[in-house]
mmCIF file of C-alpha atoms in Angstrom:
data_model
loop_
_atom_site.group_PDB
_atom_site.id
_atom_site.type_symbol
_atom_site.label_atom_id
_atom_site.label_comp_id
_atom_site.label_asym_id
_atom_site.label_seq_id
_atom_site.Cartn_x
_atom_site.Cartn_y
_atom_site.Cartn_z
ATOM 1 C CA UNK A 212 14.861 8.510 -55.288
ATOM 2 C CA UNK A 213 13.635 6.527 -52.851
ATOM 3 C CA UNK A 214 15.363 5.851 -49.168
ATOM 4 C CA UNK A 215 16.333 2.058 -49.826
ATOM 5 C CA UNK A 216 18.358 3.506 -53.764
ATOM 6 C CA UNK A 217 19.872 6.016 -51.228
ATOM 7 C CA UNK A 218 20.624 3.332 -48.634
ATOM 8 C CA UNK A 219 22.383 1.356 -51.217
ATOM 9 C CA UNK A 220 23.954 4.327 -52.919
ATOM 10 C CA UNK A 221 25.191 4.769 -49.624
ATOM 11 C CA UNK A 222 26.925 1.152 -48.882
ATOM 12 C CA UNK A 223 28.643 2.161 -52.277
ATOM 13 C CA UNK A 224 30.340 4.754 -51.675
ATOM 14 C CA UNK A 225 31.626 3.446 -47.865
ATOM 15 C CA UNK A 226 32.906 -0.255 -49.522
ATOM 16 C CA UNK A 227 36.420 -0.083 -48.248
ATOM 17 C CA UNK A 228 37.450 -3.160 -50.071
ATOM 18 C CA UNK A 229 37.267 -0.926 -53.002
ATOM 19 C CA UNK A 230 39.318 1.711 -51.618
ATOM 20 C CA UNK A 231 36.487 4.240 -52.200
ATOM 21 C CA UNK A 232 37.544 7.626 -52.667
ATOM 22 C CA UNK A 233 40.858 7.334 -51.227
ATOM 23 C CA UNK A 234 40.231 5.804 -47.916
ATOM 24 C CA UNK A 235 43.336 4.047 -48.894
ATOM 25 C CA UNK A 236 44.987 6.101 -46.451
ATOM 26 C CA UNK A 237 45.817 4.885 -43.265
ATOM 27 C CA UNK A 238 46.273 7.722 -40.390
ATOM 28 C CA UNK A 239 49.400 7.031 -39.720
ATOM 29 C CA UNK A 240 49.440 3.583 -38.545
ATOM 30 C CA UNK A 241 51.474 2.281 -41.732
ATOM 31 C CA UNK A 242 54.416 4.519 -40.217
ATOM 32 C CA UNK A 243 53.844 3.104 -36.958
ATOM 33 C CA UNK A 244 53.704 -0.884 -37.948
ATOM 34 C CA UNK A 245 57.253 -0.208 -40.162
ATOM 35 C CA UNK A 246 59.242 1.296 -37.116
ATOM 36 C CA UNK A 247 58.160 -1.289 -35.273
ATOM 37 C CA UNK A 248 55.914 0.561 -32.901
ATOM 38 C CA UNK A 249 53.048 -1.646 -33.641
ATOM 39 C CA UNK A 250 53.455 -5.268 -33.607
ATOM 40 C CA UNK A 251 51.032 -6.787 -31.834
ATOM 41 C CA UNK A 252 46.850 -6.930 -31.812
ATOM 42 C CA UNK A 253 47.116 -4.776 -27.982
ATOM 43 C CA UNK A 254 49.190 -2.391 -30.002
ATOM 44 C CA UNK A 255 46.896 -2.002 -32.756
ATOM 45 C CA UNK A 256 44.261 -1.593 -30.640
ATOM 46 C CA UNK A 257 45.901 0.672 -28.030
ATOM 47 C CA UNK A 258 46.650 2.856 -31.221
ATOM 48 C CA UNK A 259 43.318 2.702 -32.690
ATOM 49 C CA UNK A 260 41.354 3.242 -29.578
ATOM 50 C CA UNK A 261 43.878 6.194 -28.136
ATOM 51 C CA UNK A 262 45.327 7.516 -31.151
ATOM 52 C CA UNK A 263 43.074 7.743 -34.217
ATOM 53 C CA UNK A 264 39.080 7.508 -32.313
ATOM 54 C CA UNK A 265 39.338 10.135 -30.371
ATOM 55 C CA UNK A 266 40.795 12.747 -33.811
ATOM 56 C CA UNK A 267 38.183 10.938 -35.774
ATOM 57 C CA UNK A 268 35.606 11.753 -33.757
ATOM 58 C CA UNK A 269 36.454 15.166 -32.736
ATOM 59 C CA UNK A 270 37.655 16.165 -36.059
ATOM 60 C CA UNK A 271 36.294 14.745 -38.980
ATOM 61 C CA UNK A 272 33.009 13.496 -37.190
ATOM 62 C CA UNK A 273 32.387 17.523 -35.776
ATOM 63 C CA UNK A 274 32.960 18.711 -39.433
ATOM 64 C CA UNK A 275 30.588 16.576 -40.928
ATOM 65 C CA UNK A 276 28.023 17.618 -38.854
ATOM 66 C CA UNK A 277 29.354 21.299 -39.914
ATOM 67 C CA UNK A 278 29.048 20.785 -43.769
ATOM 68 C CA UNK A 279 25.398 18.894 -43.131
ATOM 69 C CA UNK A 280 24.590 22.641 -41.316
ATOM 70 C CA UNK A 281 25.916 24.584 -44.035
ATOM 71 C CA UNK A 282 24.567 22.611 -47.075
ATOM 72 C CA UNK A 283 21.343 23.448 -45.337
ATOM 73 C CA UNK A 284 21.954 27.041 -44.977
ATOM 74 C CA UNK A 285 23.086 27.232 -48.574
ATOM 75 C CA UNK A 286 26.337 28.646 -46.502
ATOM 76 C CA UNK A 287 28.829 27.720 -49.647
ATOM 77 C CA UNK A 288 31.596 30.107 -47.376
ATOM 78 C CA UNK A 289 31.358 27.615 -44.376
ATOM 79 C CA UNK A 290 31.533 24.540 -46.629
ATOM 80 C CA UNK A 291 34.819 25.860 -47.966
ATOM 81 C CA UNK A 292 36.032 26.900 -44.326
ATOM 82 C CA UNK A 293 35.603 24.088 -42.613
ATOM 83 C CA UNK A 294 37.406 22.163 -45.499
ATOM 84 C CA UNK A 295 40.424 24.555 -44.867
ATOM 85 C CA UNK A 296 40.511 23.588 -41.109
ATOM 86 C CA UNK A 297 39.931 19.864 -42.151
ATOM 87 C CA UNK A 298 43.143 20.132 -44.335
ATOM 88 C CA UNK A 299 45.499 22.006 -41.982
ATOM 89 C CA UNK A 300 44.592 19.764 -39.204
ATOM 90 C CA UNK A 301 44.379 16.443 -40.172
ATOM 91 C CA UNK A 302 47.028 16.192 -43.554
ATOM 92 C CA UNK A 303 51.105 16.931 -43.100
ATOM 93 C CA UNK A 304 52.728 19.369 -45.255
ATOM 94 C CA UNK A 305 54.074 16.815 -47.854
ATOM 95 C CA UNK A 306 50.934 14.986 -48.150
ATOM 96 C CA UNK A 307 48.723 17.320 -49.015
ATOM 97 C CA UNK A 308 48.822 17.053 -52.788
ATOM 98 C CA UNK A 309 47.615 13.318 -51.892
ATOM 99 C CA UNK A 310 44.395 14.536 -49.426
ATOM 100 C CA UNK A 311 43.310 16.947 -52.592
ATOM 101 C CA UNK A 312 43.656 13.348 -54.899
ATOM 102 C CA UNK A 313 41.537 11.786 -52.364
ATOM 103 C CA UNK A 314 38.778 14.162 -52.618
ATOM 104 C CA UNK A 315 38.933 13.996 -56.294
ATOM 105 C CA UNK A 316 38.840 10.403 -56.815
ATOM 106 C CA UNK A 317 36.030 10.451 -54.077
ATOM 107 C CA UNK A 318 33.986 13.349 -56.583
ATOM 108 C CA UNK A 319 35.192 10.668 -59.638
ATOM 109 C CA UNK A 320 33.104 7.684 -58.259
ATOM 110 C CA UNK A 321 30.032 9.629 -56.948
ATOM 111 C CA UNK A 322 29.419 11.205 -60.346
ATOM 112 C CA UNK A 323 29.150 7.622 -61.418
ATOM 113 C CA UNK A 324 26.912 6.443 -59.361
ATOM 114 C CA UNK A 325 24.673 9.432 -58.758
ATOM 115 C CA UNK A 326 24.529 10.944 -62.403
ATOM 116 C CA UNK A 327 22.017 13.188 -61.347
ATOM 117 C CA UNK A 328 23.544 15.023 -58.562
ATOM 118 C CA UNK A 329 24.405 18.790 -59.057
ATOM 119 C CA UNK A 330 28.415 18.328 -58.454
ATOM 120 C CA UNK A 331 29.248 21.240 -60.189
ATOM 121 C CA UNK A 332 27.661 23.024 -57.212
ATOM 122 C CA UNK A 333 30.470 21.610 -55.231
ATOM 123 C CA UNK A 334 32.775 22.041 -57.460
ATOM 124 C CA UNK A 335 32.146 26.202 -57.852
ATOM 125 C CA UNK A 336 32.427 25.956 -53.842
ATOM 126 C CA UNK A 337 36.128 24.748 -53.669
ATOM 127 C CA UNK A 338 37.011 27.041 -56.746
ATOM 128 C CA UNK A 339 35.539 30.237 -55.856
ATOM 129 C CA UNK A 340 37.294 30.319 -52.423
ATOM 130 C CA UNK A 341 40.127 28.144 -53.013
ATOM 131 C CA UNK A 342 39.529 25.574 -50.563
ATOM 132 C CA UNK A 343 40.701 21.735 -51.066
ATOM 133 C CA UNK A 344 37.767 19.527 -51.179
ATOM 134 C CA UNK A 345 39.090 17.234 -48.581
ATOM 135 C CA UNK A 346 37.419 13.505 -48.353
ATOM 136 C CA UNK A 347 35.564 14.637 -45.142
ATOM 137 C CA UNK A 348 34.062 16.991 -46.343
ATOM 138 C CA UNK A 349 33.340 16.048 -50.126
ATOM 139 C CA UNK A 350 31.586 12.522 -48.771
ATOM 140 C CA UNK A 351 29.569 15.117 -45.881
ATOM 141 C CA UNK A 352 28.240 17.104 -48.842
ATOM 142 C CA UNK A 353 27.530 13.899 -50.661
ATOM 143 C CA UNK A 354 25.431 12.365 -47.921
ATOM 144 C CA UNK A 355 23.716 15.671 -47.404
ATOM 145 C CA UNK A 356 22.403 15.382 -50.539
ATOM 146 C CA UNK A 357 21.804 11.988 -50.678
ATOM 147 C CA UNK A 358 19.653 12.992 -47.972
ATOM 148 C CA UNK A 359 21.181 10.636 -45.659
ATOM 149 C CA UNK A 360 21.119 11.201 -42.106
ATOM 150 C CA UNK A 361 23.686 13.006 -40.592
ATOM 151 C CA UNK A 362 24.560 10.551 -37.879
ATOM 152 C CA UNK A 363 24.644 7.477 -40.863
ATOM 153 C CA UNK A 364 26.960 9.742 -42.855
ATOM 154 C CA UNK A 365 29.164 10.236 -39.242
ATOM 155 C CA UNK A 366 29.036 6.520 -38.757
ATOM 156 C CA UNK A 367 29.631 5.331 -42.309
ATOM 157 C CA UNK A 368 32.905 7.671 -42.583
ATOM 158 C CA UNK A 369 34.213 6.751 -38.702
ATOM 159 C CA UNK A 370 33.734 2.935 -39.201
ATOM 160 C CA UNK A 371 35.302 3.074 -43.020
ATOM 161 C CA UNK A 372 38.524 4.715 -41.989
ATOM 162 C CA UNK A 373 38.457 1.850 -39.330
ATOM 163 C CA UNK A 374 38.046 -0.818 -41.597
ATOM 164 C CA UNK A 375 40.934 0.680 -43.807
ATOM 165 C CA UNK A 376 43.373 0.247 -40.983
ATOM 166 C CA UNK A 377 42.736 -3.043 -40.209
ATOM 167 C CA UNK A 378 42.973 -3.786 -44.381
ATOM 168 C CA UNK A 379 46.660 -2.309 -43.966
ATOM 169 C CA UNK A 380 47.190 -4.014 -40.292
ATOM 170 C CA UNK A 381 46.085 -7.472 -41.963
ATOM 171 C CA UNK A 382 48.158 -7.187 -44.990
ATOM 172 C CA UNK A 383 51.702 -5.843 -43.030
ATOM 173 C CA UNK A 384 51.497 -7.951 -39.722
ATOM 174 C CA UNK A 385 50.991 -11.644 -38.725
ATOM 175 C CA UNK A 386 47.829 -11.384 -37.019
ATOM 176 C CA UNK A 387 45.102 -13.869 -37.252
ATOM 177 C CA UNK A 388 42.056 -13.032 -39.250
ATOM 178 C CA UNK A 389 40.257 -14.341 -36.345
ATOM 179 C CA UNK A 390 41.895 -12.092 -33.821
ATOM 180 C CA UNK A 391 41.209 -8.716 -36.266
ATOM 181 C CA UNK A 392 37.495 -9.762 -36.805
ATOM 182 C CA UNK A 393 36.935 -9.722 -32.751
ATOM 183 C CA UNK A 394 39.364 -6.405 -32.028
ATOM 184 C CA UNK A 395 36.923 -5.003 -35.188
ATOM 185 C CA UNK A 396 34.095 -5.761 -33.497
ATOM 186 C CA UNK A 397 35.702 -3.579 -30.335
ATOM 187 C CA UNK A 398 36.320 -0.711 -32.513
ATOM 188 C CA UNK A 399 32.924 -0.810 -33.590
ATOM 189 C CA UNK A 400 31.523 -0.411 -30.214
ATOM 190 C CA UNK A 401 34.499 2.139 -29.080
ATOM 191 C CA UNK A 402 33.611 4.663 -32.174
ATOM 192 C CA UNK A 403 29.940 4.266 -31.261
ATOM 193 C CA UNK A 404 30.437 5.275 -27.725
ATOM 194 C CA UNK A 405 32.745 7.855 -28.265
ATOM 195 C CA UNK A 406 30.351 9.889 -30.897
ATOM 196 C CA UNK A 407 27.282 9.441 -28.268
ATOM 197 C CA UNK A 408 29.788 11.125 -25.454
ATOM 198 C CA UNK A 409 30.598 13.728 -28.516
ATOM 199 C CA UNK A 410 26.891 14.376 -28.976
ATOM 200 C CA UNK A 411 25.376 14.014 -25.091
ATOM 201 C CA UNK A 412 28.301 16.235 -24.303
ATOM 202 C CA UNK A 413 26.675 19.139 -27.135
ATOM 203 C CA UNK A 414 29.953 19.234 -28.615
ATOM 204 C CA UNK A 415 28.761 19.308 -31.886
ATOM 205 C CA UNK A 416 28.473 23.377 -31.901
ATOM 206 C CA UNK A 417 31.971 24.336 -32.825
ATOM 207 C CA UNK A 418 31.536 23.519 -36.388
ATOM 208 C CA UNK A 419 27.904 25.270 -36.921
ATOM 209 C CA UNK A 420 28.962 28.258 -34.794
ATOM 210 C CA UNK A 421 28.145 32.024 -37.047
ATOM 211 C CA UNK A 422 31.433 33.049 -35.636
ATOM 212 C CA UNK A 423 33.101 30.152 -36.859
ATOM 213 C CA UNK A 424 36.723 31.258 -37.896
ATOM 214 C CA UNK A 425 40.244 29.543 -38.465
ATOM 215 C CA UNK A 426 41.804 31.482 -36.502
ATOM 216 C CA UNK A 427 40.350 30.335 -33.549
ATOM 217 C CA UNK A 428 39.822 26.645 -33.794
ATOM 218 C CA UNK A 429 43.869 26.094 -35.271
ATOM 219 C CA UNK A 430 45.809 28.781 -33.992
ATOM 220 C CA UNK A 431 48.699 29.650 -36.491
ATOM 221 C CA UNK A 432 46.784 28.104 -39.556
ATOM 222 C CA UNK A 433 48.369 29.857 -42.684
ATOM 223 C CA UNK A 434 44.856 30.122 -44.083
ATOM 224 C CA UNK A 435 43.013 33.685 -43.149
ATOM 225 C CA UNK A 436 39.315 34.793 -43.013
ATOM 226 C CA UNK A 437 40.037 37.636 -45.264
ATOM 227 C CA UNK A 438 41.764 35.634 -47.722
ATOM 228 C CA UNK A 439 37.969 33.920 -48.103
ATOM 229 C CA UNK A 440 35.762 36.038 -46.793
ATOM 230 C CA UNK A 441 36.355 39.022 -49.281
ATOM 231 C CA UNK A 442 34.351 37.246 -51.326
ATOM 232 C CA UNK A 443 32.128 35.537 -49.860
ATOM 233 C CA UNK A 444 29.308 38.126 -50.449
#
């Protein structure tokens, strides 16, 4: 397949205004606009820019870069680890059935538009060790094989979960579409800058380290190392 196919594979499977793969979520900030907490364009953007960046970017940007590593290394145990911590971190307790839809759906649309992709691959992954196959890390493993690079795949999730937001920010407050095109257009250049800190800072380790363990990187996460690693030989 050639890059351009991928390229446009690619725009697919990040079109927000086709809720693609679940991105129909929106971090939190629904929650916030109906208690009132967000009301205005500064609050939307004082929530976007000090709330959800900075956990997008040190979260699920770090663990793409992980799963790229791993899908790599053939390292189907690190895949399904860094999944776990994706899951305990990011999702509350009694919306964690949802996160495991999201991945599915996400899996759903891929195998229709890359037919010839080895899903089942995946699939055996999240099975064998009984991880979740979280969004993050099912549209990582995507883009790995798509060949796409890693930073596109970083980008493409960072600035879709973005565009989400402001889908649910347009639809439950009375903001101008004027005013959310030009506070997009910040949040474009905010997520940019805060992955190049993320990267010149060689922050990107965590994720890819060969003593990567739960343990250590959520302390108190009910998911063990043993409970994975017994068979991960």
């Amino acid at each position: 397949m050639n890059r351009g196919n991928k390229l446009l594979d690619y725009v697919k499977l990040l079109d927000s205004s086709l809720q693609v793969g679940g991105f129909s979520h929106s971090f939190g900030l629904k929650s916030y606009i109906e208690d009132g907490t967000i009301q205005t364009t500064n609050d939307l953007e004082t929530f976007m820019r000090c709330e959800l960046h900075p956990g997008l970017v040190q979260l699920e940007g770090l663990a793409i870069t992980g799963v790229y590593a791993a899908v790599e290394q053939k390292d189907e145990w690190r895949i399904a680890l860094i999944d776990k911590m994706i899951h305990v971190k990011r999702t509350p307790i009694h919306k964690r059935e949802q996160s495991r839809a999201m991945g599915r759906r996400l899996m759903k649309l891929s195998k229709a538009l890359h037919p010839w992709m080895d899903f089942e691959a995946l699939e055996r992954v999240i099975n064998r060790y009984e991880a979740v196959g979280s969004l993050t890390v099912v549209h990582a493993w995507i883009n790995a094989n798509l060949e796409v690079p890693v930073d596109d795949a970083v980008s493409g999730y960072l600035h879709a979960a973005k565009d989400v937001c402001l889908i649910h920010a347009k639809r439950l407050l009375s903001i101008e579409a004027k005013e959310l095109d030009a506070l997009s257009i910040v949040l474009d250049g905010d997520l940019a800058e805060e992955w190049n800190k993320v990267k010149q800072a060689g922050s990107l380790q965590p994720f890819q380290s060969p003593i990567l363990s739960l343990q250590s990187l959520i302390p108190g996460s009910p998911f063990h190392n043993s409970g994975i690693e017994h068979t991960r030989a």
